[in-house]
Short mmCIF file of C-alpha atoms in Angstrom, two decimals:
data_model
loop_
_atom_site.label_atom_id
_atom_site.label_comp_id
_atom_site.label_asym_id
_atom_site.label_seq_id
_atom_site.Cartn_x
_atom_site.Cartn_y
_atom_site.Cartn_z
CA UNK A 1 -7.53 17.31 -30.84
CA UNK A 2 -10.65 18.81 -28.91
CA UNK A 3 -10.74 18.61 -25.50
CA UNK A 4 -13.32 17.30 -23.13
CA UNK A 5 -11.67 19.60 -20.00
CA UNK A 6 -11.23 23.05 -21.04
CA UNK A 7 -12.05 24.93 -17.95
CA UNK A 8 -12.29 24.49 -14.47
CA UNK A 9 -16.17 24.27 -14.35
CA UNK A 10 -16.20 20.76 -16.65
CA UNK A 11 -14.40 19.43 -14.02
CA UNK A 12 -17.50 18.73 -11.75
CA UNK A 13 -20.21 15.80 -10.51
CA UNK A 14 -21.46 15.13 -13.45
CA UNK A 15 -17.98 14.02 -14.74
CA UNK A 16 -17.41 12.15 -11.53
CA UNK A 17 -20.49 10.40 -12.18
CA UNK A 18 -19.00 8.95 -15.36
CA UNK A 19 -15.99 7.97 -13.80
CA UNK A 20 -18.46 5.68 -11.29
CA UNK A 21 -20.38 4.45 -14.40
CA UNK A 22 -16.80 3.81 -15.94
CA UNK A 23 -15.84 1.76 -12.39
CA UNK A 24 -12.99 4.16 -11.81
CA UNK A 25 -11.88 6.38 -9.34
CA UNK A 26 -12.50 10.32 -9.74
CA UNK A 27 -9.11 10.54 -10.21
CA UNK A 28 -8.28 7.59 -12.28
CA UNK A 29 -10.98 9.07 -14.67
CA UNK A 30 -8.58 12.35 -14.76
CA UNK A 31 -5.74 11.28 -15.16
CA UNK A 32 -6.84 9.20 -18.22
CA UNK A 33 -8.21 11.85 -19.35
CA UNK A 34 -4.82 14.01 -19.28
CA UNK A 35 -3.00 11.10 -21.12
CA UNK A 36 -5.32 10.82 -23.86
CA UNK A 37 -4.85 14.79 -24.37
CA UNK A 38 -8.46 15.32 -23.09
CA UNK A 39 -7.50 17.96 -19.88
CA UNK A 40 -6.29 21.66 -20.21
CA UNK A 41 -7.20 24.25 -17.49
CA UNK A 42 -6.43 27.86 -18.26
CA UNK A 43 -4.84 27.21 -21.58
CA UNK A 44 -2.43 24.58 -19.85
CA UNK A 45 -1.91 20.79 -20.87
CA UNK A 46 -2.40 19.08 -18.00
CA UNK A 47 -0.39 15.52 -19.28
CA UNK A 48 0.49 13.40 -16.46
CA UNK A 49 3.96 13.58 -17.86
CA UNK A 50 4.96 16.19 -15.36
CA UNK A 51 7.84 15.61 -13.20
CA UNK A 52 8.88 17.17 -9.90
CA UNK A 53 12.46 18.95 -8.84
CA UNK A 54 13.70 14.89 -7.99
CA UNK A 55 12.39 13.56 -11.31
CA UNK A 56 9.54 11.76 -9.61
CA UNK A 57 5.86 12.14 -11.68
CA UNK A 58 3.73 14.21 -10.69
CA UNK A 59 0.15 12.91 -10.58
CA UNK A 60 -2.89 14.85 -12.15
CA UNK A 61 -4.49 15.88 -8.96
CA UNK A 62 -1.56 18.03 -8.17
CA UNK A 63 -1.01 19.40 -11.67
CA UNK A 64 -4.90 20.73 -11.60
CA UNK A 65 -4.51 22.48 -8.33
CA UNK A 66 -1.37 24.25 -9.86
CA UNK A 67 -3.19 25.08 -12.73
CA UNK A 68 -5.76 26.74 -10.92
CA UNK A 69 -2.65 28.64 -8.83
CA UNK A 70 -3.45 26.50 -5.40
CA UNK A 71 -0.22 25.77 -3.70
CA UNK A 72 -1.22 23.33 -0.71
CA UNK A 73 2.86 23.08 0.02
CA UNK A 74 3.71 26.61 -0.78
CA UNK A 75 2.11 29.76 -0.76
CA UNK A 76 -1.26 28.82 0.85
CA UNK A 77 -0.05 26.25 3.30
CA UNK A 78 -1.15 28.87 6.00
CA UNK A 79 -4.13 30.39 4.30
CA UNK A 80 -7.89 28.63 5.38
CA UNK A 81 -9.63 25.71 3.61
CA UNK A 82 -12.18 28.05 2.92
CA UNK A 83 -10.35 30.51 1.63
CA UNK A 84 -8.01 27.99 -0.85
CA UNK A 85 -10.90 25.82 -1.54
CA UNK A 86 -14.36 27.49 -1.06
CA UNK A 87 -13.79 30.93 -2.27
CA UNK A 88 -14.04 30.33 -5.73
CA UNK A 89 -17.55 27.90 -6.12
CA UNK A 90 -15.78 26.16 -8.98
CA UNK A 91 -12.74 25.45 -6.83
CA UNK A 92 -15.08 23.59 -4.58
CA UNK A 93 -14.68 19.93 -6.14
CA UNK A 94 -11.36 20.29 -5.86
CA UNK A 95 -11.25 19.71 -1.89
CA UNK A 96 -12.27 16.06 -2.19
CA UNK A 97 -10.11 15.63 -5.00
CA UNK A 98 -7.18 16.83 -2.64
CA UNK A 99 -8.23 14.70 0.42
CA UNK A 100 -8.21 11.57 -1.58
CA UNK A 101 -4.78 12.50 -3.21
CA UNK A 102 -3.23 13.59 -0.52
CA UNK A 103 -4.32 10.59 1.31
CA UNK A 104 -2.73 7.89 -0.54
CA UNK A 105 0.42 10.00 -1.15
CA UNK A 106 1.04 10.11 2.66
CA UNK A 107 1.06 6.63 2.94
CA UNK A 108 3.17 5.88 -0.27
CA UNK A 109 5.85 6.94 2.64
CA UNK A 110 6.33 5.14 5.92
CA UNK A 111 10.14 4.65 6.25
CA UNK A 112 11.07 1.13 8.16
CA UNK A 113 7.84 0.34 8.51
CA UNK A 114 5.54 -2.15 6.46
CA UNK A 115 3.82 -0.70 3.31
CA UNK A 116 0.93 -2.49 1.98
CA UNK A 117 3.16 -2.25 -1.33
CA UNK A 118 5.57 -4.94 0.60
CA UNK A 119 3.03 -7.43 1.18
CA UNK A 120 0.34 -7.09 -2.30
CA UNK A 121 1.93 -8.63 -5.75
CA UNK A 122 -1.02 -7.33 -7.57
CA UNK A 123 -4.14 -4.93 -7.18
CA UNK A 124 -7.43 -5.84 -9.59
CA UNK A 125 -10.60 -3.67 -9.61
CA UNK A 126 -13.52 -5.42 -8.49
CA UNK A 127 -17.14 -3.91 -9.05
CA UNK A 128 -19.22 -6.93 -7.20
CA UNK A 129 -18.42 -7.52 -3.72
CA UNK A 130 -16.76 -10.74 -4.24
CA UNK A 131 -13.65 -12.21 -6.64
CA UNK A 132 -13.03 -15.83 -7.17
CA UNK A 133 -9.40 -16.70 -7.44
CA UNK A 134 -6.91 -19.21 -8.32
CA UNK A 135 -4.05 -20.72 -6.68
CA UNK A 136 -0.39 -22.33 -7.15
CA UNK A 137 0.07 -25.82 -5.75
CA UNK A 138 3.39 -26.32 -4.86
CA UNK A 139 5.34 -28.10 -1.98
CA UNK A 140 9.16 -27.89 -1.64
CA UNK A 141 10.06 -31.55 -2.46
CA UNK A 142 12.03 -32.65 -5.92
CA UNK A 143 8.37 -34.25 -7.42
CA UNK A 144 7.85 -30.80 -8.77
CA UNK A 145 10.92 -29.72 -9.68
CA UNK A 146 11.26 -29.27 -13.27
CA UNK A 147 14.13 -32.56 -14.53
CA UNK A 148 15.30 -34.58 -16.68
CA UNK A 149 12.40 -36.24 -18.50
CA UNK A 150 13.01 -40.18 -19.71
CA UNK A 151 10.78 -41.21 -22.72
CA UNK A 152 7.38 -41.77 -21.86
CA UNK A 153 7.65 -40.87 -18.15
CA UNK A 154 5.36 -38.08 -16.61
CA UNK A 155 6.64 -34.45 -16.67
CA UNK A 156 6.62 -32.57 -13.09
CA UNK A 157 3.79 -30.94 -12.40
CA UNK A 158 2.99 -27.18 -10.78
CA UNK A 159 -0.66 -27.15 -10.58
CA UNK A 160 -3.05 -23.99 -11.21
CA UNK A 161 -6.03 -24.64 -9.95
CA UNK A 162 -9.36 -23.08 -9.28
CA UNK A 163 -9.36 -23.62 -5.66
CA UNK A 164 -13.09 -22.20 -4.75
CA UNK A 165 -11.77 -19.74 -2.98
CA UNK A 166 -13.33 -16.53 -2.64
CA UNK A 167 -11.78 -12.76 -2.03
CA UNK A 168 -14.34 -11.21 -0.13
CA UNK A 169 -14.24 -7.15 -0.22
CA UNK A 170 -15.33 -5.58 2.44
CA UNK A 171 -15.55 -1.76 3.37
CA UNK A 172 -13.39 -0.41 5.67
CA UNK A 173 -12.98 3.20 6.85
CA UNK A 174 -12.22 5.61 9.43
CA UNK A 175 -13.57 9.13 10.35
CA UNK A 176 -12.43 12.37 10.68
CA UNK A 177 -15.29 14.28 13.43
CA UNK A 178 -15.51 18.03 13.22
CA UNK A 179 -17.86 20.68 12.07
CA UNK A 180 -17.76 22.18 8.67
CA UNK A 181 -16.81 25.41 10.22
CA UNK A 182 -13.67 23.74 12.33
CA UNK A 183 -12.43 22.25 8.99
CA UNK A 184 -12.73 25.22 6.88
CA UNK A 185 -11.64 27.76 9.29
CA UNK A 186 -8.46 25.35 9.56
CA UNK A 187 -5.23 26.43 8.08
CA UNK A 188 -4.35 23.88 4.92
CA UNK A 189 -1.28 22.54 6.74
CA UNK A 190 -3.32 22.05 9.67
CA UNK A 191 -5.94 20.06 7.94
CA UNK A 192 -3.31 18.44 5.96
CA UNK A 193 -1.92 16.58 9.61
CA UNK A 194 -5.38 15.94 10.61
CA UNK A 195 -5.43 13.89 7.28
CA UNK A 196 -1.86 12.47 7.93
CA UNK A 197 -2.99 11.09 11.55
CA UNK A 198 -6.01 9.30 9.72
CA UNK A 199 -4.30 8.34 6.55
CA UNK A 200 -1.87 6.30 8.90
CA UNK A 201 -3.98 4.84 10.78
CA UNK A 202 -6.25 3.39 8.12
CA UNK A 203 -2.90 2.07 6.23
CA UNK A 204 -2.10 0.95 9.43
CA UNK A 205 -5.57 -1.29 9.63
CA UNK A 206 -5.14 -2.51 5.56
CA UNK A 207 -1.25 -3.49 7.04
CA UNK A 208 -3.11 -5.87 9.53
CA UNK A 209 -5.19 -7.44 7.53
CA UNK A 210 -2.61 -8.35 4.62
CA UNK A 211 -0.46 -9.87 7.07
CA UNK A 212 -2.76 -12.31 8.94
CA UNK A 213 -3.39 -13.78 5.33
CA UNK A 214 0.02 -13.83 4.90
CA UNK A 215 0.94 -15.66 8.07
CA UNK A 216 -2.45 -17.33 7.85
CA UNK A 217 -3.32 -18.29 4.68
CA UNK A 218 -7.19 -18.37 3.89
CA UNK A 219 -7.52 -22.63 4.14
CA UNK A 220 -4.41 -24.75 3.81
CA UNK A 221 -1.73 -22.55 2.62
CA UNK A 222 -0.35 -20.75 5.93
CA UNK A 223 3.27 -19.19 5.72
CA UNK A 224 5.89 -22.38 6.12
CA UNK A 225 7.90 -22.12 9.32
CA UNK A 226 11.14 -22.84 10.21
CA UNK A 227 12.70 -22.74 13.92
CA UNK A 228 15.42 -21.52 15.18
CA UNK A 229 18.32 -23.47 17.02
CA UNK A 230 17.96 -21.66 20.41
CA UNK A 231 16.71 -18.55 22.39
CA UNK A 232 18.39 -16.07 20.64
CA UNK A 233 18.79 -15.61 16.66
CA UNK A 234 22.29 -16.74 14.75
CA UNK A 235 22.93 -15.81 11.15
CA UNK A 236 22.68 -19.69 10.99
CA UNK A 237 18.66 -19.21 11.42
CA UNK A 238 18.55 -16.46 9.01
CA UNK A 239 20.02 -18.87 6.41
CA UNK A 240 17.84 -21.50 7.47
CA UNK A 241 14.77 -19.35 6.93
CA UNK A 242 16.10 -17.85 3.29
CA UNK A 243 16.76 -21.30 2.15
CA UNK A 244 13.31 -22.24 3.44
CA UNK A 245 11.98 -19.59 1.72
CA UNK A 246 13.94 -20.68 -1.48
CA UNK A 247 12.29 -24.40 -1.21
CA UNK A 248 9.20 -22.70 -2.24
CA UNK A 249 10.97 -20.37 -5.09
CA UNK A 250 10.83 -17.39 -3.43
CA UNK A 251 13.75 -14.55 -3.02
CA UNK A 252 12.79 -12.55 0.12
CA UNK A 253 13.13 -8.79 0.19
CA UNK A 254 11.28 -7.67 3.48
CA UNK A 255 11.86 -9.02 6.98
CA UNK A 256 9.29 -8.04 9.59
CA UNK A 257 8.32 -8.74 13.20
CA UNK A 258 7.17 -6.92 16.30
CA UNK A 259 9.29 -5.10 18.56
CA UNK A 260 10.53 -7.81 20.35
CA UNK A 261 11.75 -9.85 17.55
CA UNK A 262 12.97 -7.10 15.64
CA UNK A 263 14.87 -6.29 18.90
CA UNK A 264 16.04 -10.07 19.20
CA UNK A 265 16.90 -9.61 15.48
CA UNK A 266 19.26 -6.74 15.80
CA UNK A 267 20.98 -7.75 18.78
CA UNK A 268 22.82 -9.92 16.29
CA UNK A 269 26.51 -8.95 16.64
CA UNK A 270 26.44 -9.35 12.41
CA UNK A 271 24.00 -6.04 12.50
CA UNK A 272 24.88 -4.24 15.87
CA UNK A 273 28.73 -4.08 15.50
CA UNK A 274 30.33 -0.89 14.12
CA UNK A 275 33.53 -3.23 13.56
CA UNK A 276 31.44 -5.48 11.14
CA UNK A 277 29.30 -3.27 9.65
CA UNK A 278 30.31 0.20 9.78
CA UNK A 279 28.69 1.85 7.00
CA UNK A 280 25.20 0.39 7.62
CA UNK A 281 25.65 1.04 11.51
CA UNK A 282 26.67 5.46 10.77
CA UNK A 283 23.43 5.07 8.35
CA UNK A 284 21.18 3.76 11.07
CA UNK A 285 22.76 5.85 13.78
CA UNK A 286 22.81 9.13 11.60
CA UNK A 287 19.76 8.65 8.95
CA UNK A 288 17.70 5.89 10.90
CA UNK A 289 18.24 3.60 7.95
CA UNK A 290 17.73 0.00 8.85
CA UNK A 291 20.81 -1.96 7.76
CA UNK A 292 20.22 -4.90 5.31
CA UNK A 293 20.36 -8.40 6.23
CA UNK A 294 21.42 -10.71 3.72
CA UNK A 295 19.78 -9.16 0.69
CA UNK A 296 16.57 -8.59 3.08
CA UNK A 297 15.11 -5.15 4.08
CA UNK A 298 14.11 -5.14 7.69
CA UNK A 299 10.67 -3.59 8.46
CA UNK A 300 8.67 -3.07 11.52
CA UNK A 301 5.11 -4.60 11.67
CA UNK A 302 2.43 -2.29 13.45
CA UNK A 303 1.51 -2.83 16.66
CA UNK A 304 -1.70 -5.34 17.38
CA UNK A 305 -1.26 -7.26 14.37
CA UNK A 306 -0.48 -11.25 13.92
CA UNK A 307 2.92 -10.37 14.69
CA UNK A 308 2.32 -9.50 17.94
CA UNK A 309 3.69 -11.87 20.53
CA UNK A 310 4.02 -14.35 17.92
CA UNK A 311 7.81 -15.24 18.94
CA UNK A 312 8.15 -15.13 14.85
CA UNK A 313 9.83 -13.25 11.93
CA UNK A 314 8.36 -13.51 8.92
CA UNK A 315 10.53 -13.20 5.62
CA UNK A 316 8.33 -11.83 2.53
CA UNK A 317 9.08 -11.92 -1.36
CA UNK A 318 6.79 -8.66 -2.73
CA UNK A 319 6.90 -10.51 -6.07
CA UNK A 320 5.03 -13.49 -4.81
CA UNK A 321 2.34 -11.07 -2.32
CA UNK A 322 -1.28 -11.15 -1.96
CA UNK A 323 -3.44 -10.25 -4.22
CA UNK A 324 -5.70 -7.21 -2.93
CA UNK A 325 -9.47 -7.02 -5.01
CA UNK A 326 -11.07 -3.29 -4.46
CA UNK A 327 -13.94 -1.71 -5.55
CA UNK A 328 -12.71 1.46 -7.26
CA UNK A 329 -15.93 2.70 -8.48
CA UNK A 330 -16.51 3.34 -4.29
CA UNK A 331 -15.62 6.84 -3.07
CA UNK A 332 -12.81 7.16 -0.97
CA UNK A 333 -14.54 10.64 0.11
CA UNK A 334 -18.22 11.60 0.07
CA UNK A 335 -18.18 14.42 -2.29
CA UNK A 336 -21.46 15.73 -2.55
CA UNK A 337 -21.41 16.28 1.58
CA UNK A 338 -17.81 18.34 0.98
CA UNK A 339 -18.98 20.27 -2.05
CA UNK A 340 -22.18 21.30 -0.58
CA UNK A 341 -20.45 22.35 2.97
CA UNK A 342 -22.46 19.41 4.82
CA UNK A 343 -19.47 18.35 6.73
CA UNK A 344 -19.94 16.60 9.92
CA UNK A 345 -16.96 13.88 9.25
CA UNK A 346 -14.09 13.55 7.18
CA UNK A 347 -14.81 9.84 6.50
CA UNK A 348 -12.66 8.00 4.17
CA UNK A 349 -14.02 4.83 3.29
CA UNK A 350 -12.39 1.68 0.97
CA UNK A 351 -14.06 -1.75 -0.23
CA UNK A 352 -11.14 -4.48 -0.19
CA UNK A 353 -10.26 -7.84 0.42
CA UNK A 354 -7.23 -10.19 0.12
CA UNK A 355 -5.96 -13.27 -1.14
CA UNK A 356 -3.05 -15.42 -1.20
CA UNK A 357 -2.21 -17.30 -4.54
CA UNK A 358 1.35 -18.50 -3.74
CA UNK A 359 1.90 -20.32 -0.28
CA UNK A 360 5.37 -18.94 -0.82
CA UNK A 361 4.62 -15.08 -0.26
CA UNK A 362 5.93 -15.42 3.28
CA UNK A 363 7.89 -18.02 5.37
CA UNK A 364 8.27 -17.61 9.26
CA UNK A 365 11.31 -18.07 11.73
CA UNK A 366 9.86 -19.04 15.42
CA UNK A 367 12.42 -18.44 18.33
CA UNK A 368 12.68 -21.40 20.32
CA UNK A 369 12.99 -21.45 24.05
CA UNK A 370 12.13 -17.71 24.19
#
């Protein structure tokens, strides 16, 4: 089978430029590429069917920086972005490659906290600026409960319907301010937490969003809401809010607040007791791993979001999420500026929007008398 990649060089504007014709990222393009047998560097396949030491894939960004020798982990953590990146002029398209790598593998990890993976059922690529979408009309009474059909009667109804609604994508972004000669002259692990600080913060913004549709709906289908029997949470509410949740067909996995109700949450004797739940309590006092709740991972909601002195937890089934439209034919990095050393910002910028098909993505719990 030929190959379209043979050398380092192919792998250059012009190609990225097909990939935005295509409506695909620069690295979707790639690793497509490497699956179809199309990539091979230096006499190396580059497949996409590489794993690392724990068996996890290893995606095709990573396996062309190895085959060009650049280890951003290992040996040239403390050598210059200039000197890993810039050296070699054919290296030089690699940099943005990296940045937008590395950036969505730093926040494919944010332990006990929201990821945007706990809140979006399903991600479609969106070249126009807008999506229309449809929607599941449900309620939680027996009329739409599949039954027992007698001859000639009406069959229960669940309704898909095209609802008018409208995902909207809009682009969001943050920036990274320094000179070209502050970034380059940084070490790669240096630059590397300058990314991490912005990478988490612009999750953080995405997290925001995705939950004020949650809790909010977008017209007529905000989260259902159960309260609670006093000040302080019982196991009692928790049931009351998964059965809620189960009205509507859900299964919750994720249970998320602020800090207050998450502290309200775990000052539950069920949760806080090393008598009653020893294993989960040496976990969380050892590891700093959250202790289940009835089949329901607890997460913490960033700061300044919906959550936010809402008096509320809000139980989510991933299955049932929001449905994020992007634009992936948008560059997450400007290339051209980081190729051509015209660096005045690291600016990472993304065209999204969300929507919420199923009323039954999230349910809240409000704590009475608080």
């Amino acid at each position: 089978m030929s190959k379209y990649v043979t050398k380092i060089s192919d792998i250059n504007l012009d190609l990225k430029g097909q990939a935005k014709a295509e409506g695909l990222s620069f690295e979707d393009k790639l690793t497509r590429m490497a699956e179809a047998g199309h990539l091979e560097l230096g006499g190396r396949e580059i497949s996409g069917q590489e794993k690392d030491a724990q068996g996890h894939a290893v995606p095709v960004w990573k396996e062309i920086l190895s085959a060009q020798g650049i280890e951003t982990r290992g040996r040239h953590q403390a050598a210059t972005v200039n000197d890993v990146f810039f050296t070699d002029p054919d290296n030089k398209i690699l940099f943005p490659l990296y940045i937008e790598g590395r950036f969505r593998e730093i926040n494919n990890y944010r332990p006990n906290q929201l990821r945007i993976t706990d809140l979006v059922a399903d991600m479609v690529p969106v070249t126009t600026g807008a999506m229309g979408m449809d929607t599941l009309t449900d309620s939680d009474d027996a009329e739409t409960d599949p039954a027992r059909i007698a001859e000639g009667a009406e069959f229960p109804v669940l309704v898909i319907k095209s609802a008018g609604k409208t995902i909207i994508l809009l682009k969001r972004g943050g920036r990274l301010e320094a000179t070209y000669e502050a970034i380059a002259g940084a070490s790669v692990s240096t630059f590397n937490r300058w990314l991490t600080r912005l990478a988490r913060r612009t999750e953080t913004t995405k997290i925001r969003a995705a939950l004020a549709m949650l809790k909010n709906g977008d017209g007529g289908n905000a989260a259902p809401n159960v309260a609670s029997a006093g000040a302080a949470y019982t196991i009692g509410d928790i049931v009351k809010l998964i059965q809620r949740a189960g009205d509507f067909g859900a299964e919750p996995m994720i249970l998320t607040g602020d800090t207050t109700e998450m502290g309200a949450l775990f000052a539950l004797d069920f949760l806080s007791s090393p008598a009653n739940n020893g294993m989960q309590s040496e976990n969380l006092r050892e590891n700093g791993t959250l202790p289940r709740l009835l089949g329901m991972m607890p997460k913490f909601a960033p700061t300044r979001s919906v959550m936010d002195g809402s008096k509320q937890l809000m139980a989510i089934d991933p299955a049932l999420g929001l449905t994020m439209a992007y634009n992936p034919a948008m560059d997450l990095v400007e290339y051209d500026a980081v190729i051509e050393r015209q660096i005045k910002a690291v600016q990472i910028s993304e065209q999204y929007g969300f929507g919420k098909p199923d009323i039954a993505a999230a349910v809240t719990l409000t704590r009475t008398g608080a």
